[in-house]
XYZ file of C-alpha atoms in Angstrom:
138
model
C -70.766 5.813 -31.321
C -69.274 2.223 -32.225
C -68.778 1.645 -35.834
C -69.289 -1.752 -37.362
C -66.665 -3.131 -39.599
C -68.855 -2.219 -42.609
C -69.621 1.225 -41.920
C -65.946 1.889 -41.372
C -65.375 0.538 -44.838
C -68.249 2.500 -46.804
C -66.913 5.644 -44.621
C -63.608 5.358 -45.976
C -64.622 4.565 -49.823
C -66.534 7.741 -49.110
C -63.775 9.574 -48.759
C -61.446 8.395 -51.287
C -64.369 9.076 -53.628
C -64.666 13.079 -52.373
C -61.100 13.113 -52.723
C -60.547 11.982 -56.360
C -63.649 14.046 -58.105
C -61.835 17.375 -57.491
C -58.937 15.983 -59.255
C -60.658 14.963 -62.219
C -63.126 18.108 -62.702
C -60.107 20.646 -62.461
C -59.564 21.862 -65.740
C -55.696 21.572 -67.382
C -54.373 24.937 -68.597
C -53.128 22.989 -71.966
C -56.916 21.871 -72.601
C -57.981 25.432 -71.809
C -55.732 26.956 -74.735
C -56.894 23.970 -76.779
C -60.074 24.236 -76.421
C -59.803 27.872 -77.256
C -57.797 27.783 -80.246
C -59.168 24.546 -81.804
C -55.456 22.452 -81.803
C -53.792 25.472 -83.598
C -50.487 26.412 -83.355
C -49.706 29.597 -81.225
C -46.957 32.116 -81.947
C -45.254 34.397 -79.633
C -44.824 38.137 -81.610
C -48.025 40.708 -81.197
C -48.921 39.972 -77.867
C -47.871 41.983 -74.609
C -48.426 40.607 -70.892
C -47.703 43.256 -67.911
C -47.942 41.486 -64.206
C -45.652 42.097 -61.466
C -42.489 40.290 -60.838
C -43.567 39.788 -57.132
C -46.901 40.213 -56.013
C -47.098 40.771 -52.378
C -50.670 39.670 -51.879
C -52.381 36.907 -54.045
C -55.773 38.049 -53.666
C -55.429 41.695 -55.847
C -52.623 40.862 -58.714
C -52.851 43.395 -61.325
C -52.499 42.179 -65.091
C -52.900 44.431 -68.415
C -52.832 42.194 -71.768
C -52.782 43.965 -75.158
C -52.502 42.244 -78.606
C -53.407 44.870 -81.888
C -55.738 43.729 -83.845
C -56.719 40.494 -81.468
C -60.549 39.533 -81.624
C -60.481 37.725 -78.324
C -57.625 37.714 -75.650
C -58.021 34.666 -72.617
C -56.351 34.770 -69.470
C -55.504 31.837 -67.540
C -53.724 31.480 -64.501
C -51.314 27.665 -64.131
C -51.174 27.460 -60.580
C -55.112 28.302 -59.497
C -58.000 25.044 -58.694
C -59.698 26.634 -61.813
C -57.153 28.143 -64.388
C -59.715 30.211 -66.726
C -59.436 33.644 -65.636
C -61.251 35.573 -68.297
C -61.652 35.907 -72.321
C -61.738 39.343 -73.535
C -63.619 39.801 -76.829
C -63.364 42.555 -78.929
C -65.698 43.894 -81.899
C -64.959 45.788 -85.049
C -65.106 49.459 -83.455
C -63.088 48.847 -80.177
C -60.680 51.450 -80.226
C -57.581 49.158 -78.972
C -57.416 45.559 -77.943
C -56.468 46.013 -74.291
C -57.494 44.952 -71.305
C -56.618 44.954 -67.925
C -57.885 44.080 -64.467
C -56.964 42.637 -61.237
C -56.757 38.811 -60.357
C -56.546 36.498 -57.324
C -53.505 33.797 -57.699
C -53.422 30.629 -55.230
C -49.385 31.284 -54.660
C -46.608 31.752 -57.222
C -47.713 30.809 -60.558
C -47.472 31.493 -64.554
C -50.183 33.785 -65.829
C -50.552 32.766 -69.512
C -52.320 34.889 -71.994
C -53.646 33.325 -75.084
C -54.912 35.825 -78.571
C -56.757 35.097 -81.031
C -56.038 37.579 -84.072
C -58.193 38.915 -86.841
C -56.772 36.488 -89.389
C -57.423 33.619 -87.670
C -54.101 32.785 -86.109
C -53.067 32.667 -82.416
C -50.290 34.075 -80.137
C -49.432 32.755 -76.949
C -47.154 34.615 -73.842
C -46.360 34.040 -69.952
C -45.164 35.509 -67.013
C -44.269 34.036 -63.851
C -45.540 36.091 -61.000
C -44.087 35.273 -57.154
C -46.678 35.588 -54.460
C -45.607 36.110 -51.348
C -49.230 35.646 -49.457
C -51.738 33.084 -51.222
C -55.093 34.475 -52.691
C -57.085 31.259 -53.036
C -56.972 29.621 -49.778
C -53.110 29.706 -49.916
């Protein structure tokens, strides 16, 4: 199969476009936090994030977050292709404002938790998790 110069240029331009699209489509952590908080300042007291220091397998990393008095808590994994892990909402009859889950991490990175408190304030914390075997294709 022989390619003409025009076909080669078109294929090259197509490859550039395909590789550039995911970079602009990936949401940043700070954009997600700003969207959650509405740009409000975040404190650091009143939220607890429990993660392992070292995760042997990035496919199942246990995470627990607690923020007494929170209305909702958002979890983010800063190094994943899609940093949004999940948002937990708590109603007025919730016994505790605690959430526990297992997440997938692509590699060593920060896990971030942001909580919206009942008074409208926001608190934020982060833990670094060292991953020995990546879970998102790493």
